[in-house]
Coordinates of C-alpha atoms and ligand atoms in Angstrom, one line a residue:
M1 CA 8.5 31.3 15.4
R2 CA 5.7 30.2 17.1
M3 CA 3.1 26.7 16.2
Y4 CA 0.3 29.7 16.5
D5 CA 1.6 31.5 13.9
L6 CA 2.6 28.4 11.2
I7 CA -1.0 26.8 11.9
M8 CA -2.5 30.6 10.9
K9 CA -0.6 31.1 8.1
K10 CA -1.8 28.3 6.3
R11 CA -5.4 28.4 7.6
S12 CA -5.0 31.9 5.9
G13 CA -4.0 30.3 2.2
G14 CA -0.2 31.2 2.9
A15 CA 3.0 29.3 2.0
L16 CA 5.7 28.5 4.6
S17 CA 9.3 29.0 3.9
E18 CA 12.0 26.5 4.1
E19 CA 12.8 27.7 7.2
E20 CA 9.5 27.4 8.3
I21 CA 8.7 23.7 7.9
R22 CA 12.1 22.5 8.3
T23 CA 11.8 23.8 11.9
L24 CA 8.0 22.5 12.4
I25 CA 9.3 19.1 11.1
D26 CA 12.2 18.9 13.7
S27 CA 10.2 20.5 16.8
Y28 CA 8.1 17.6 15.9
T29 CA 9.8 15.4 15.7
K30 CA 11.8 16.4 19.1
G31 CA 8.4 16.0 20.4
E32 CA 8.1 20.4 21.2
I33 CA 5.2 20.6 19.5
P34 CA 2.1 18.9 20.8
D35 CA 0.1 16.0 18.6
Y36 CA -2.8 18.8 18.8
Q37 CA -0.8 21.7 17.2
M38 CA 0.1 19.8 14.5
S39 CA -3.8 18.0 14.0
A40 CA -4.2 21.6 13.3
F41 CA -1.7 22.2 10.7
C42 CA -2.9 19.1 9.0
M43 CA -6.3 20.1 8.7
A44 CA -5.1 23.5 7.3
V45 CA -3.0 22.0 4.8
Y46 CA -5.7 19.5 4.0
F47 CA -7.8 22.1 2.9
Q48 CA -5.4 25.0 1.9
G49 CA -2.7 22.6 0.3
M50 CA 0.7 23.5 -0.6
T51 CA 3.1 25.0 -3.3
D52 CA 5.6 22.2 -4.8
E53 CA 8.3 24.1 -3.2
E54 CA 6.2 23.5 0.2
T55 CA 5.9 20.1 -0.5
A56 CA 9.2 19.3 -2.3
V57 CA 11.0 20.9 1.2
L58 CA 8.6 19.2 3.7
T59 CA 9.8 15.5 2.3
D60 CA 13.3 16.7 2.6
A61 CA 12.5 17.6 6.3
M62 CA 10.7 14.6 6.9
A63 CA 13.2 12.1 5.0
N64 CA 16.4 13.5 6.9
S65 CA 14.4 13.8 10.6
G66 CA 16.4 9.9 11.2
D67 CA 18.8 7.7 9.5
R68 CA 18.9 7.6 5.6
M69 CA 19.7 3.6 4.8
D70 CA 23.2 3.4 2.2
L71 CA 22.1 0.8 0.3
S72 CA 26.3 0.9 -1.5
E73 CA 27.7 -2.1 -0.3
I74 CA 24.7 -4.2 -2.3
P75 CA 25.9 -4.9 -5.8
G76 CA 23.8 -3.7 -8.7
V77 CA 20.7 -1.6 -9.1
K78 CA 18.4 -1.5 -6.3
V79 CA 14.6 -1.2 -6.8
D80 CA 11.8 -0.1 -4.2
K81 CA 8.3 0.1 -5.3
H82 CA 5.2 2.1 -2.8
S83 CA 1.6 1.4 -3.2
T84 CA -0.3 4.3 -2.1
G85 CA -2.6 1.7 -0.1
G86 CA -6.1 -0.1 -1.5
V87 CA -8.2 -3.4 -0.2
G88 CA -6.5 -6.9 -1.2
D89 CA -3.1 -4.9 -2.1
K90 CA -0.7 -8.0 -1.9
T91 CA 1.2 -6.7 -5.0
T92 CA 4.3 -6.3 -3.1
L93 CA 4.5 -9.7 -1.7
I94 CA 4.3 -10.5 -5.3
V95 CA 5.7 -8.6 -7.6
A96 CA 9.4 -8.0 -5.1
P97 CA 9.8 -11.5 -5.8
I98 CA 9.4 -11.6 -10.0
V99 CA 11.6 -8.3 -9.9
A100 CA 14.6 -10.3 -8.3
A101 CA 13.6 -13.5 -9.3
C102 CA 15.1 -11.1 -12.7
G103 CA 18.5 -9.7 -11.1
C104 CA 17.2 -6.6 -9.0
H105 CA 17.5 -5.8 -5.5
V106 CA 14.6 -5.3 -4.2
A107 CA 15.1 -3.3 -0.5
K108 CA 12.3 -2.4 0.4
M109 CA 10.7 -0.2 3.5
S110 CA 6.6 -1.3 4.1
G111 CA 3.8 0.1 6.9
R112 CA 1.0 -1.1 8.4
G113 CA -2.6 -0.6 7.5
L114 CA -3.8 2.5 7.7
G115 CA -7.4 3.2 7.7
H116 CA -9.2 0.9 6.0
T117 CA -6.2 -0.3 3.9
G118 CA -4.0 -3.5 4.8
G119 CA -0.7 -3.2 5.3
T120 CA 2.4 -5.8 3.7
I121 CA 4.4 -5.3 7.5
D122 CA 1.1 -6.8 9.1
K123 CA 0.6 -9.5 6.0
M124 CA 3.8 -10.8 6.7
E125 CA 3.8 -11.2 10.8
S126 CA 0.9 -14.0 9.7
I127 CA 3.9 -16.5 8.7
P128 CA 5.3 -17.6 11.6
G129 CA 8.5 -16.5 12.8
M130 CA 8.8 -13.6 10.1
Q131 CA 10.9 -10.7 11.6
T132 CA 9.7 -7.7 10.0
S133 CA 11.8 -4.9 12.4
L134 CA 15.2 -6.0 11.0
T135 CA 18.7 -4.1 11.8
R136 CA 20.1 -2.2 8.9
E137 CA 23.1 -5.4 9.1
A138 CA 20.1 -7.4 9.1
F139 CA 18.3 -5.9 6.4
I140 CA 21.4 -5.7 4.1
Q141 CA 22.5 -9.1 4.5
A142 CA 18.8 -10.1 3.6
V143 CA 19.3 -8.5 0.6
K144 CA 22.2 -9.8 -0.7
D145 CA 21.1 -13.5 0.6
A146 CA 17.4 -13.1 -0.9
G147 CA 17.7 -10.4 -3.7
L148 CA 15.0 -9.1 -1.1
A149 CA 13.9 -7.7 2.1
V150 CA 10.8 -5.9 3.3
T151 CA 11.1 -4.6 6.8
G152 CA 9.0 -2.2 8.7
Q153 CA 10.1 1.5 9.6
S154 CA 12.2 0.2 12.0
G155 CA 15.3 2.1 14.1
N156 CA 15.5 5.7 13.5
M157 CA 14.1 6.0 9.9
T158 CA 12.0 8.9 8.6
P159 CA 10.3 9.3 12.6
A160 CA 9.0 12.4 11.1
D161 CA 6.4 10.2 9.1
K162 CA 6.0 7.6 11.8
K163 CA 4.3 10.4 14.0
L164 CA 3.1 12.4 11.5
Y165 CA 1.2 9.0 9.9
A166 CA -0.3 7.8 12.9
L167 CA -1.8 11.5 13.7
R168 CA -3.4 11.8 10.5
D169 CA -4.6 8.7 10.7
V170 CA -7.1 9.4 13.5
T171 CA -7.6 12.9 13.0
A172 CA -9.1 12.7 9.4
T173 CA -6.4 13.9 7.6
V174 CA -4.9 11.0 5.0
E175 CA -6.6 12.3 1.9
S176 CA -4.2 15.6 1.2
I177 CA -2.4 15.2 -2.1
P178 CA 1.1 17.2 -0.4
L179 CA 0.7 14.8 3.1
I180 CA 0.7 11.7 1.2
A181 CA 3.1 12.7 -1.2
S182 CA 5.8 13.4 1.4
S183 CA 4.8 10.7 3.2
V184 CA 5.5 8.0 0.6
M185 CA 8.3 9.7 -1.1
S186 CA 10.1 10.7 2.9
K187 CA 10.4 7.3 2.7
K188 CA 11.1 6.3 -0.6
L189 CA 14.2 8.8 -0.4
A190 CA 15.6 7.8 2.8
A191 CA 15.2 3.7 2.1
G192 CA 18.1 4.3 -0.5
S193 CA 16.8 2.9 -3.6
D194 CA 17.8 4.0 -7.0
C195 CA 15.1 3.5 -8.5
I196 CA 11.2 3.9 -7.2
L197 CA 8.0 2.5 -9.0
L198 CA 4.5 4.5 -7.6
D199 CA 1.2 2.6 -7.7
V200 CA -0.7 4.7 -7.0
K201 CA -4.6 3.5 -5.9
T202 CA -7.7 5.3 -7.8
G203 CA -11.1 4.7 -6.7
S204 CA -14.0 3.8 -4.1
G205 CA -11.5 1.6 -1.5
A206 CA -8.1 4.3 -2.4
F207 CA -7.4 7.9 -0.7
M208 CA -7.7 8.7 -4.0
K209 CA -11.4 8.7 -5.7
T210 CA -10.9 9.8 -8.7
V211 CA -8.2 9.1 -12.1
E212 CA -7.6 13.2 -12.0
E213 CA -6.8 12.9 -8.4
S214 CA -4.7 10.0 -8.9
A215 CA -2.8 11.1 -12.0
A216 CA -1.8 14.8 -9.7
L217 CA -0.5 12.9 -7.1
A218 CA 1.1 10.9 -9.3
E219 CA 2.7 14.0 -11.0
K220 CA 3.8 15.6 -7.9
M221 CA 5.3 12.4 -6.5
V222 CA 7.8 11.3 -9.8
A223 CA 8.7 14.9 -9.8
I224 CA 10.1 14.5 -6.1
G225 CA 11.7 11.4 -6.8
T226 CA 13.1 13.0 -10.1
Q227 CA 15.0 16.0 -8.6
N228 CA 16.1 13.9 -6.4
G229 CA 18.0 11.4 -9.0
R230 CA 16.0 8.8 -8.6
R231 CA 14.7 6.9 -11.7
T232 CA 11.0 7.7 -10.6
A233 CA 7.5 6.5 -12.0
A234 CA 4.0 5.7 -11.4
L235 CA 1.3 3.4 -12.8
I236 CA -2.1 4.2 -11.9
T237 CA -3.9 1.3 -11.2
N238 CA -8.4 0.3 -10.3
M239 CA -9.0 0.6 -6.9
D240 CA -12.5 0.3 -7.4
V241 CA -13.0 -3.6 -6.6
P242 CA -10.8 -5.0 -4.4
L243 CA -7.6 -6.7 -5.8
G244 CA -7.4 -10.6 -6.1
N245 CA -10.4 -12.5 -4.3
Q246 CA -8.8 -12.4 -1.1
I247 CA -9.0 -9.6 1.8
G248 CA -7.2 -10.0 5.4
N249 CA -3.8 -10.8 6.1
S250 CA -3.0 -15.0 5.8
L251 CA -5.2 -14.9 2.8
E252 CA -3.8 -12.4 1.1
V253 CA -0.9 -13.9 2.0
E254 CA -1.9 -17.7 0.3
E255 CA -3.4 -15.7 -2.2
A256 CA 0.6 -14.1 -3.3
V257 CA 1.7 -17.7 -3.2
Q258 CA -1.2 -19.0 -5.9
V259 CA -0.4 -16.2 -8.1
L260 CA 3.7 -17.0 -7.9
C261 CA 2.2 -20.1 -8.6
G262 CA 0.9 -19.1 -11.9
Q263 CA -2.9 -20.3 -10.6
G264 CA -4.2 -16.6 -9.5
P265 CA -6.9 -14.8 -10.1
Q266 CA -6.5 -12.7 -13.3
D267 CA -6.7 -8.7 -11.6
L268 CA -4.6 -9.4 -9.6
T269 CA -1.8 -11.6 -11.8
E270 CA -2.1 -8.6 -14.5
V271 CA -1.3 -5.4 -12.1
C272 CA 1.1 -7.7 -10.6
L273 CA 3.0 -8.1 -13.6
A274 CA 2.4 -4.4 -14.8
L275 CA 3.8 -3.5 -12.2
A276 CA 7.1 -6.1 -11.8
A277 CA 7.2 -4.6 -16.2
E278 CA 7.7 -1.4 -15.2
M279 CA 10.4 -1.4 -12.4
L280 CA 12.4 -3.5 -14.3
F281 CA 11.9 -1.1 -17.1
L282 CA 13.4 1.4 -14.9
A283 CA 16.5 -0.7 -13.4
G284 CA 17.3 -1.0 -17.7
K285 CA 16.5 -4.2 -17.9
G286 CA 15.3 -4.0 -21.8
S287 CA 12.0 -3.0 -23.4
R288 CA 8.6 -2.5 -22.1
D289 CA 7.6 -6.1 -23.3
E290 CA 10.9 -7.6 -22.4
C291 CA 10.3 -6.2 -19.3
L292 CA 7.1 -8.1 -19.2
G293 CA 8.6 -11.2 -20.9
L294 CA 10.6 -11.5 -17.9
A295 CA 8.1 -11.3 -15.7
R296 CA 6.0 -13.6 -16.8
N297 CA 9.1 -16.0 -17.1
A298 CA 10.0 -15.5 -13.4
I299 CA 6.3 -16.9 -12.6
S300 CA 5.8 -19.7 -15.3
S301 CA 10.1 -21.3 -13.9
G302 CA 8.9 -21.1 -10.3
E303 CA 11.9 -18.7 -9.4
A304 CA 9.9 -16.2 -8.0
L305 CA 7.8 -18.4 -5.9
E306 CA 12.0 -19.6 -4.5
R307 CA 12.4 -16.0 -4.0
L308 CA 9.9 -15.4 -1.9
A309 CA 10.8 -18.4 0.0
A310 CA 14.4 -17.2 0.4
M311 CA 12.6 -14.1 1.6
V312 CA 10.9 -15.6 4.4
R313 CA 14.1 -18.2 5.4
C314 CA 16.5 -15.4 5.4
Q315 CA 14.1 -12.9 7.5
G316 CA 13.3 -15.8 10.5
G317 CA 9.7 -17.1 9.0
D318 CA 8.9 -20.2 8.6
E319 CA 9.1 -20.9 4.6
T320 CA 7.1 -24.3 4.6
Y321 CA 3.8 -22.0 4.8
I322 CA 5.1 -20.8 1.6
R323 CA 5.4 -23.8 0.0
D324 CA 2.1 -24.9 1.1
P325 CA -0.2 -22.0 2.0
G326 CA -2.8 -24.8 3.3
K327 CA -1.2 -24.7 6.5
F328 CA -2.5 -21.4 7.3
K329 CA -5.3 -22.2 9.7
R330 CA -8.6 -20.5 8.6
A331 CA -10.0 -18.7 11.6
P332 CA -13.0 -20.4 13.3
F333 CA -15.7 -18.4 12.8
S334 CA -17.0 -18.1 9.6
A335 CA -20.4 -16.9 7.6
E336 CA -21.8 -16.4 4.3
V337 CA -22.8 -13.4 2.9
R338 CA -25.6 -13.8 0.3
A339 CA -27.0 -12.1 -2.4
S340 CA -30.3 -10.3 -1.7
E341 CA -31.3 -9.9 -5.2
S342 CA -30.7 -11.6 -8.2
G343 CA -29.0 -9.4 -11.2
Y344 CA -25.9 -7.8 -11.7
L345 CA -22.8 -6.9 -9.3
T346 CA -22.4 -3.4 -10.4
R347 CA -20.2 -1.6 -7.8
M348 CA -18.9 -2.7 -4.5
D349 CA -17.9 0.0 -2.5
T350 CA -13.9 -0.7 -1.3
E351 CA -13.7 1.3 1.7
G352 CA -16.9 -0.4 2.9
I353 CA -15.4 -4.1 2.6
G354 CA -11.9 -2.7 3.5
I355 CA -14.0 -1.4 6.4
S356 CA -16.1 -4.9 6.8
A357 CA -12.5 -6.9 7.2
M358 CA -11.0 -5.0 9.9
M359 CA -14.6 -5.2 12.1
L360 CA -13.6 -9.0 11.8
G361 CA -10.4 -8.6 12.9
A362 CA -7.9 -8.2 9.9
G363 CA -6.9 -3.9 10.5
R364 CA -6.9 -2.1 13.7
E365 CA -9.2 0.1 15.1
T366 CA -6.7 2.1 17.3
K367 CA -3.8 2.4 16.8
D368 CA -2.7 0.0 19.2
S369 CA -5.7 -2.7 18.9
G370 CA -3.8 -6.4 17.6
I371 CA -3.8 -8.1 14.5
D372 CA -6.6 -10.8 13.9
Y373 CA -3.8 -12.6 11.1
Q374 CA -6.6 -15.3 10.4
A375 CA -9.7 -12.2 9.9
G376 CA -11.1 -11.6 6.7
I377 CA -13.1 -12.2 3.8
I378 CA -12.9 -14.3 0.4
L379 CA -14.8 -12.8 -2.3
K380 CA -16.9 -15.5 -4.6
K381 CA -18.5 -12.8 -6.4
K382 CA -17.0 -9.4 -8.5
T383 CA -18.2 -6.2 -9.9
G384 CA -19.3 -7.1 -12.9
D385 CA -20.3 -10.6 -12.0
Q386 CA -24.7 -11.7 -12.7
V387 CA -26.1 -13.7 -9.1
E388 CA -28.9 -15.1 -8.4
A389 CA -30.7 -14.6 -5.3
G390 CA -29.7 -15.8 -2.2
E391 CA -26.2 -16.7 -4.0
V392 CA -23.3 -16.6 -1.8
I393 CA -21.6 -13.2 -2.6
S394 CA -18.6 -13.4 -0.1
E395 CA -17.4 -15.9 2.9
L396 CA -16.3 -14.0 6.4
F397 CA -13.4 -15.5 8.6
T398 CA -13.6 -14.0 12.6
S399 CA -11.5 -15.6 15.6
Q400 CA -14.4 -13.2 17.3
K401 CA -17.7 -15.1 16.4
E402 CA -19.9 -11.5 17.5
R403 CA -17.6 -9.7 15.4
L404 CA -19.6 -11.8 12.5
D405 CA -23.1 -10.0 11.9
M406 CA -22.2 -6.7 12.1
A407 CA -19.1 -7.2 9.6
A408 CA -22.0 -9.5 7.0
Q409 CA -24.0 -6.5 7.3
H410 CA -21.5 -4.1 6.5
F411 CA -20.6 -5.9 3.5
L412 CA -23.8 -6.6 2.2
E413 CA -24.2 -2.5 2.0
S414 CA -21.2 -2.2 0.5
V415 CA -22.0 -3.8 -2.6
T416 CA -24.7 -2.6 -5.0
I417 CA -26.6 -5.4 -7.6
R418 CA -28.7 -3.9 -10.7
P419 CA -30.8 -6.0 -13.3
S420 CA -28.1 -4.9 -16.3
R421 CA -24.4 -5.9 -16.4
P422 CA -21.7 -2.9 -15.7
L423 CA -19.4 -2.0 -18.1
P424 CA -16.2 -3.8 -17.9
E425 CA -13.6 -0.8 -15.9
K426 CA -9.4 -0.6 -16.5
L427 CA -6.8 -2.4 -14.6
I428 CA -4.3 0.0 -14.9
Y429 CA -5.5 3.6 -16.0
A430 CA -2.0 5.4 -17.1
R431 CA 1.7 5.8 -16.8
V432 CA 3.3 8.4 -14.8
T433 CA 6.6 9.5 -15.9
E434 CA 9.1 12.6 -15.4
H435 CA 8.0 13.4 -19.6
G436 CA 4.0 13.6 -18.7
I437 CA 1.1 11.1 -18.0
E438 CA 0.2 8.0 -20.9
Y439 CA -3.5 7.3 -20.0
F440 CA -4.1 3.8 -21.4
Ligands
URA512 N1 1.0 5.8 1.6 C1 1.9 6.3 2.9 O1 3.1 5.8 2.7 N2 1.5 7.2 3.7 C2 0.1 8.0 3.0 O2 0.3 9.4 3.5 C3 -0.7 7.2 2.5 C4 -0.2 6.3 1.6

């Protein structure tokens, strides 16, 4: 079987056999297929797609490309979540502690930033001392002790995805339904939880720009999870505007703590409560309404905040940053971005805003670049808000002064101000389960 022939077959719209897909993943993981051929293959998939059967086999081959986590020594139901990626998306840091506070165990494997989107591991590493590359034993112990743990793709878990994810990031092949579905679900299957909730983001800051594309992706992932014996569901949530008001690693940890103290922004709080309730429902904790009540109570009782502090402690981090987020230092250089005219903020190009945050140092420009944990953006105005010419719409932070002007310009070009107020948008568009799609 020659790689050239597989690329040609996919380029002409053919479907690969099970044997061809398994050999492809096995050989790529072992380093026997060069990145330039794999890039060509990913581009062929981007244009030609894959059948459901091909996507299911690809997912299984990637899930089995390395070790799989055995969580059987952790008692009770284990629940996992995964977001397809967005801007200001700090939901894991809020939802996982809420679910743990309600008596479920959350054993989660997370990623770093991809493209213009942030990653939970980078956010966690902004907390001094935090370990995000846990051995299997340390991970299981942390889940047992704190009720939750979040680790990076450490050791030999899904090495095929690790290589492919980095390759797709630099070859413009991220936005493909079969490639995203297999990437997300291979990690979720290998991570071993009983229940999986997928947060499929939609809009200008997401990889899927329309609700229809997001629903198609969600359906594929839910089908793969269900076929593999996991209780799986998805919520399709709005990423046409950044989630919450703070973007950037330590800024997002700060905002997550605000939500867990009952003082977070309304959009972020509502999305997190819905995600947590859905996870609790999958875990059999009651009806959807009862689960929403449990989630609210976990915040108001302070128990969810305690779970986050416990997770940080168990993973070697300094929990005083959770108890007093004022300890996070602001980056030394800042600039205010002001509205160029009066009117209403009618659109935020959320990908553009994610790129502005990246320009400030909050994300990686290349796979090997470092992160400025204090860099980021505080939004003072969001879509739907009225603004006066000259009013501050955001504040930018960085440790490298020379980055400010370009990021401010990019931010300004990413927002649109018009004379009339835009119609309000939904925060949650739909729920996808094995029984179908329910639009809200
Ligand atoms: N998140 C993933 O884990 N993989 C993708 O391909 C996109 C988002």
